[in-house]
Amino acid sequence: MIMQTPPPQEITQLLLRWSRGDQAALDQLMPVVYEELHKLAHSYLRRERSDHTLQPTALINEAYLRLVKQDFPEWQSRRHFYGVAAQLMRQILVEYARTRAADKRGGGGQTREGQFLPRAAAL
């Protein structure tokens, strides 16, 4: 059964209610935006190596956990929400790749969420 996507205004209203602390709005929002998030996750993973072990559902779940950790995010629109979700998915993939590379080198060290490695100085 294919769910019909509600109008953008309805998604924006749910986001605004969630911003104001309405947990029920978040509960209503996630099933509505899931299909679009899945498409986004699938498109990012399609660009990854062919033997990637992370699946779109796992990527969405990790992004969801990071989204809901925020205290009353100030969503401006559905476009803003999808942009933040896309950015989180890219960060998750980068962290996943860094951890995998470190493990291959025998690092096995834990990275802390939100920490980024400094960029190398331009030559």
Coordinates of N, CA and C in Angstrom, one line a residue:
M1 N 0.8 -1.2 0.0 CA 0.0 0.0 0.0 C 0.9 1.2 0.0
I2 N 0.7 2.1 -0.9 CA 1.5 3.4 -1.0 C 0.7 4.5 -0.3
M3 N 1.5 5.1 0.6 CA 0.9 6.2 1.3 C 1.0 7.5 0.5
Q4 N -0.1 8.2 0.4 CA -0.1 9.5 -0.3 C 0.6 10.6 0.6
T5 N 1.5 11.3 0.0 CA 2.2 12.3 0.8 C 1.3 13.5 1.0
P6 N 1.2 13.9 2.3 CA 0.3 15.1 2.5 C 0.9 16.4 1.9
P7 N 0.1 17.4 1.8 CA 0.6 18.6 1.3 C 1.8 19.2 2.1
P8 N 2.7 19.9 1.4 CA 3.9 20.4 2.2 C 3.5 21.3 3.4
Q9 N 2.4 22.0 3.3 CA 1.9 22.8 4.4 C 1.6 22.0 5.7
E10 N 1.1 20.8 5.4 CA 0.7 19.9 6.6 C 2.0 19.4 7.3
I11 N 3.0 19.1 6.5 CA 4.3 18.6 7.0 C 4.9 19.8 7.8
T12 N 4.9 21.0 7.2 CA 5.5 22.2 7.9 C 4.7 22.4 9.2
Q13 N 3.4 22.3 9.2 CA 2.7 22.5 10.5 C 3.1 21.4 11.5
L14 N 3.3 20.2 11.1 CA 3.7 19.2 12.1 C 5.1 19.5 12.6
L15 N 6.0 20.0 11.7 CA 7.3 20.4 12.2 C 7.3 21.6 13.2
L16 N 6.4 22.5 12.9 CA 6.3 23.7 13.8 C 5.7 23.2 15.2
R17 N 4.8 22.3 15.2 CA 4.2 21.8 16.4 C 5.3 21.0 17.2
W18 N 6.1 20.3 16.5 CA 7.2 19.5 17.1 C 8.2 20.5 17.7
S19 N 8.5 21.6 17.0 CA 9.4 22.7 17.5 C 8.9 23.3 18.8
R20 N 7.6 23.3 19.0 CA 7.0 23.8 20.2 C 6.9 22.8 21.3
G21 N 7.4 21.6 21.1 CA 7.5 20.5 22.1 C 6.3 19.5 22.0
D22 N 5.5 19.5 21.0 CA 4.4 18.6 20.8 C 4.9 17.3 20.3
Q23 N 5.1 16.3 21.3 CA 5.6 15.0 20.9 C 4.7 14.3 20.0
A24 N 3.4 14.5 20.1 CA 2.4 13.8 19.2 C 2.7 14.2 17.8
A25 N 3.1 15.5 17.5 CA 3.4 15.9 16.2 C 4.5 15.1 15.6
L26 N 5.6 14.9 16.4 CA 6.7 14.0 16.0 C 6.2 12.6 15.6
D27 N 5.4 12.1 16.4 CA 4.8 10.7 16.2 C 4.0 10.7 14.9
Q28 N 3.3 11.8 14.6 CA 2.5 11.9 13.3 C 3.4 12.1 12.1
L29 N 4.5 12.9 12.4 CA 5.4 13.3 11.3 C 6.2 12.1 10.7
M30 N 6.8 11.3 11.5 CA 7.7 10.3 11.0 C 7.2 9.4 10.0
P31 N 6.0 8.8 10.2 CA 5.4 7.9 9.1 C 5.2 8.7 7.8
V32 N 4.9 10.0 7.9 CA 4.6 10.8 6.7 C 5.9 11.1 5.9
V33 N 7.0 11.3 6.6 CA 8.3 11.7 5.9 C 9.2 10.5 5.7
Y34 N 8.8 9.3 6.2 CA 9.7 8.2 6.1 C 10.0 7.8 4.6
E35 N 9.1 7.8 3.8 CA 9.3 7.4 2.4 C 10.3 8.3 1.7
E36 N 10.2 9.6 1.9 CA 11.1 10.6 1.4 C 12.5 10.4 2.0
L37 N 12.6 10.1 3.3 CA 13.9 9.9 3.9 C 14.5 8.6 3.4
H38 N 13.7 7.6 3.1 CA 14.2 6.4 2.6 C 14.8 6.6 1.2
K39 N 14.1 7.4 0.3 CA 14.7 7.7 -1.0 C 16.0 8.4 -0.9
L40 N 16.1 9.3 0.1 CA 17.3 10.1 0.3 C 18.4 9.2 0.7
A41 N 18.2 8.3 1.7 CA 19.2 7.4 2.2 C 19.6 6.4 1.1
H42 N 18.7 5.9 0.3 CA 19.0 5.0 -0.8 C 19.9 5.7 -1.8
S43 N 19.6 7.0 -2.1 CA 20.5 7.7 -3.1 C 21.9 7.9 -2.6
Y44 N 22.0 8.2 -1.3 CA 23.4 8.3 -0.7 C 24.1 7.0 -0.7
L45 N 23.5 6.0 -0.3 CA 24.1 4.7 -0.3 C 24.5 4.1 -1.7
R46 N 23.7 4.5 -2.7 CA 24.0 4.1 -4.0 C 25.4 4.6 -4.5
R47 N 25.8 5.8 -3.9 CA 27.0 6.4 -4.2 C 28.2 5.8 -3.5
E48 N 27.9 5.0 -2.5 CA 29.0 4.4 -1.6 C 29.5 3.1 -2.3
R49 N 30.5 2.5 -1.7 CA 31.1 1.3 -2.3 C 30.0 0.2 -2.3
S50 N 30.3 -0.7 -3.3 CA 29.2 -1.8 -3.5 C 29.1 -2.7 -2.3
D51 N 30.1 -2.9 -1.5 CA 30.0 -3.9 -0.4 C 29.7 -3.2 0.9
H52 N 29.1 -2.0 0.8 CA 28.7 -1.3 2.1 C 27.8 -2.1 2.9
T53 N 28.0 -2.1 4.2 CA 27.2 -2.9 5.1 C 26.0 -2.1 5.7
L54 N 26.0 -0.8 5.6 CA 24.9 0.0 6.1 C 23.8 0.0 5.1
Q55 N 22.6 -0.2 5.6 CA 21.4 -0.3 4.8 C 20.6 1.0 4.9
P56 N 19.8 1.4 4.0 CA 19.0 2.6 4.1 C 18.2 2.8 5.4
T57 N 17.6 1.7 5.8 CA 16.8 1.7 7.0 C 17.7 2.1 8.2
A58 N 18.8 1.5 8.3 CA 19.8 1.8 9.4 C 20.2 3.2 9.4
L59 N 20.5 3.7 8.2 CA 20.9 5.1 8.0 C 19.8 6.1 8.5
I60 N 18.5 5.8 8.1 CA 17.4 6.6 8.5 C 17.2 6.5 10.0
N61 N 17.4 5.3 10.6 CA 17.2 5.2 12.1 C 18.2 6.0 12.8
E62 N 19.5 5.9 12.4 CA 20.5 6.7 13.0 C 20.3 8.2 12.9
A63 N 19.9 8.6 11.7 CA 19.5 10.1 11.5 C 18.3 10.5 12.4
Y64 N 17.3 9.6 12.5 CA 16.2 9.8 13.4 C 16.6 10.0 14.8
L65 N 17.5 9.1 15.3 CA 17.9 9.3 16.7 C 18.6 10.6 16.9
R66 N 19.4 11.1 16.0 CA 20.1 12.3 16.1 C 19.1 13.5 16.0
L67 N 18.1 13.4 15.2 CA 17.1 14.4 15.0 C 16.3 14.6 16.3
V68 N 15.8 13.5 16.9 CA 15.0 13.6 18.1 C 15.8 14.0 19.4
K69 N 17.1 13.9 19.3 CA 17.9 14.3 20.5 C 17.9 15.8 20.7
Q70 N 17.6 16.5 19.6 CA 17.6 17.9 19.7 C 16.4 18.4 20.6
D71 N 16.7 19.4 21.4 CA 15.7 20.0 22.2 C 14.9 21.1 21.4
F72 N 13.7 20.8 21.1 CA 12.9 21.7 20.3 C 13.5 22.4 19.2
P73 N 13.9 21.6 18.1 CA 14.5 22.2 17.0 C 13.6 23.3 16.3
E74 N 14.2 24.3 15.8 CA 13.4 25.4 15.2 C 13.3 25.2 13.7
W75 N 12.4 24.3 13.3 CA 12.2 24.0 11.9 C 11.5 25.2 11.2
Q76 N 12.0 25.6 10.1 CA 11.5 26.7 9.3 C 10.5 26.2 8.2
S77 N 10.7 25.0 7.7 CA 9.9 24.4 6.7 C 10.3 23.0 6.5
R78 N 9.5 22.3 5.7 CA 9.8 20.9 5.4 C 11.1 20.8 4.6
R79 N 11.4 21.8 3.8 CA 12.7 21.8 3.1 C 13.9 21.9 4.0
H80 N 13.7 22.7 5.1 CA 14.7 22.8 6.1 C 14.9 21.5 6.8
F81 N 13.8 20.8 7.1 CA 13.9 19.5 7.8 C 14.6 18.5 6.9
Y82 N 14.3 18.4 5.7 CA 14.9 17.4 4.8 C 16.4 17.8 4.6
G83 N 16.7 19.1 4.6 CA 18.1 19.5 4.4 C 18.9 19.0 5.6
V84 N 18.4 19.2 6.8 CA 19.1 18.8 8.0 C 19.2 17.3 8.1
A85 N 18.1 16.6 7.7 CA 18.2 15.1 7.7 C 19.3 14.6 6.7
A86 N 19.3 15.3 5.5 CA 20.3 14.9 4.5 C 21.7 15.2 5.0
Q87 N 21.9 16.3 5.7 CA 23.3 16.6 6.3 C 23.6 15.5 7.3
L88 N 22.7 15.2 8.2 CA 23.0 14.2 9.2 C 23.3 12.8 8.5
M89 N 22.6 12.4 7.5 CA 23.0 11.2 6.8 C 24.4 11.2 6.2
R90 N 24.7 12.3 5.6 CA 26.1 12.5 5.1 C 27.1 12.4 6.2
Q91 N 26.9 13.0 7.3 CA 27.8 12.9 8.5 C 27.9 11.5 9.0
I92 N 26.8 10.8 9.1 CA 26.8 9.4 9.5 C 27.7 8.6 8.6
L93 N 27.5 8.8 7.3 CA 28.3 8.0 6.3 C 29.8 8.3 6.4
V94 N 30.1 9.6 6.7 CA 31.5 10.0 6.8 C 32.1 9.3 8.1
E95 N 31.4 9.4 9.2 CA 31.8 8.8 10.5 C 32.0 7.3 10.3
Y96 N 31.0 6.7 9.6 CA 31.1 5.2 9.3 C 32.4 4.9 8.5
A97 N 32.7 5.7 7.5 CA 33.9 5.4 6.7 C 35.1 5.7 7.5
R98 N 35.2 6.7 8.3 CA 36.3 6.9 9.2 C 36.6 5.8 10.2
T99 N 35.5 5.3 10.8 CA 35.6 4.2 11.7 C 36.1 3.0 11.0
R100 N 35.6 2.7 9.8 CA 36.0 1.5 9.1 C 37.5 1.7 8.7
A101 N 37.9 2.8 8.3 CA 39.3 3.0 7.9 C 40.2 2.9 9.1
A102 N 39.8 3.4 10.2 CA 40.6 3.3 11.5 C 40.7 1.8 11.9
D103 N 39.6 1.1 11.7 CA 39.6 -0.3 12.1 C 40.5 -1.1 11.2
K104 N 40.6 -0.7 9.9 CA 41.4 -1.4 9.0 C 42.9 -1.2 9.3
R105 N 43.2 0.0 9.9 CA 44.5 0.3 10.3 C 44.9 -0.2 11.7
G106 N 43.9 -0.8 12.3 CA 44.1 -1.4 13.6 C 43.8 -0.4 14.7
G107 N 43.2 0.8 14.4 CA 42.9 1.8 15.4 C 41.9 1.3 16.4
G108 N 40.7 0.9 15.9 CA 39.7 0.5 16.8 C 39.3 1.4 17.8
G109 N 39.7 2.7 17.7 CA 39.4 3.7 18.7 C 37.9 4.2 18.5
Q110 N 37.4 4.7 19.6 CA 36.0 5.2 19.6 C 36.0 6.6 19.2
T111 N 35.1 7.1 18.3 CA 35.0 8.5 18.0 C 33.8 9.0 18.8
R112 N 33.8 10.2 19.2 CA 32.7 10.8 19.9 C 31.8 11.5 18.9
E113 N 30.5 11.4 19.1 CA 29.6 12.0 18.2 C 29.8 13.5 18.2
G114 N 29.8 14.1 17.0 CA 29.9 15.5 16.9 C 31.3 16.0 16.8
Q115 N 32.3 15.1 16.9 CA 33.7 15.6 16.8 C 34.1 15.3 15.4
F116 N 34.8 16.3 14.8 CA 35.3 16.2 13.4 C 36.8 16.3 13.4
L117 N 37.4 15.6 12.5 CA 38.9 15.8 12.4 C 39.2 17.1 11.7
P118 N 40.2 17.8 12.1 CA 40.6 19.0 11.5 C 41.0 18.8 10.0
R119 N 40.7 19.7 9.2 CA 41.1 19.6 7.8 C 42.6 19.9 7.7
A120 N 43.2 19.2 6.7 CA 44.7 19.4 6.5 C 44.8 20.8 5.9
A121 N 45.9 21.5 6.3 CA 46.1 22.9 5.7 C 46.4 22.8 4.2
A122 N 45.8 23.7 3.5 CA 46.1 23.7 2.0 C 47.5 24.1 1.8
L123 N 48.1 23.4 0.8 CA 49.5 23.7 0.5 C 49.6 24.8 -0.5

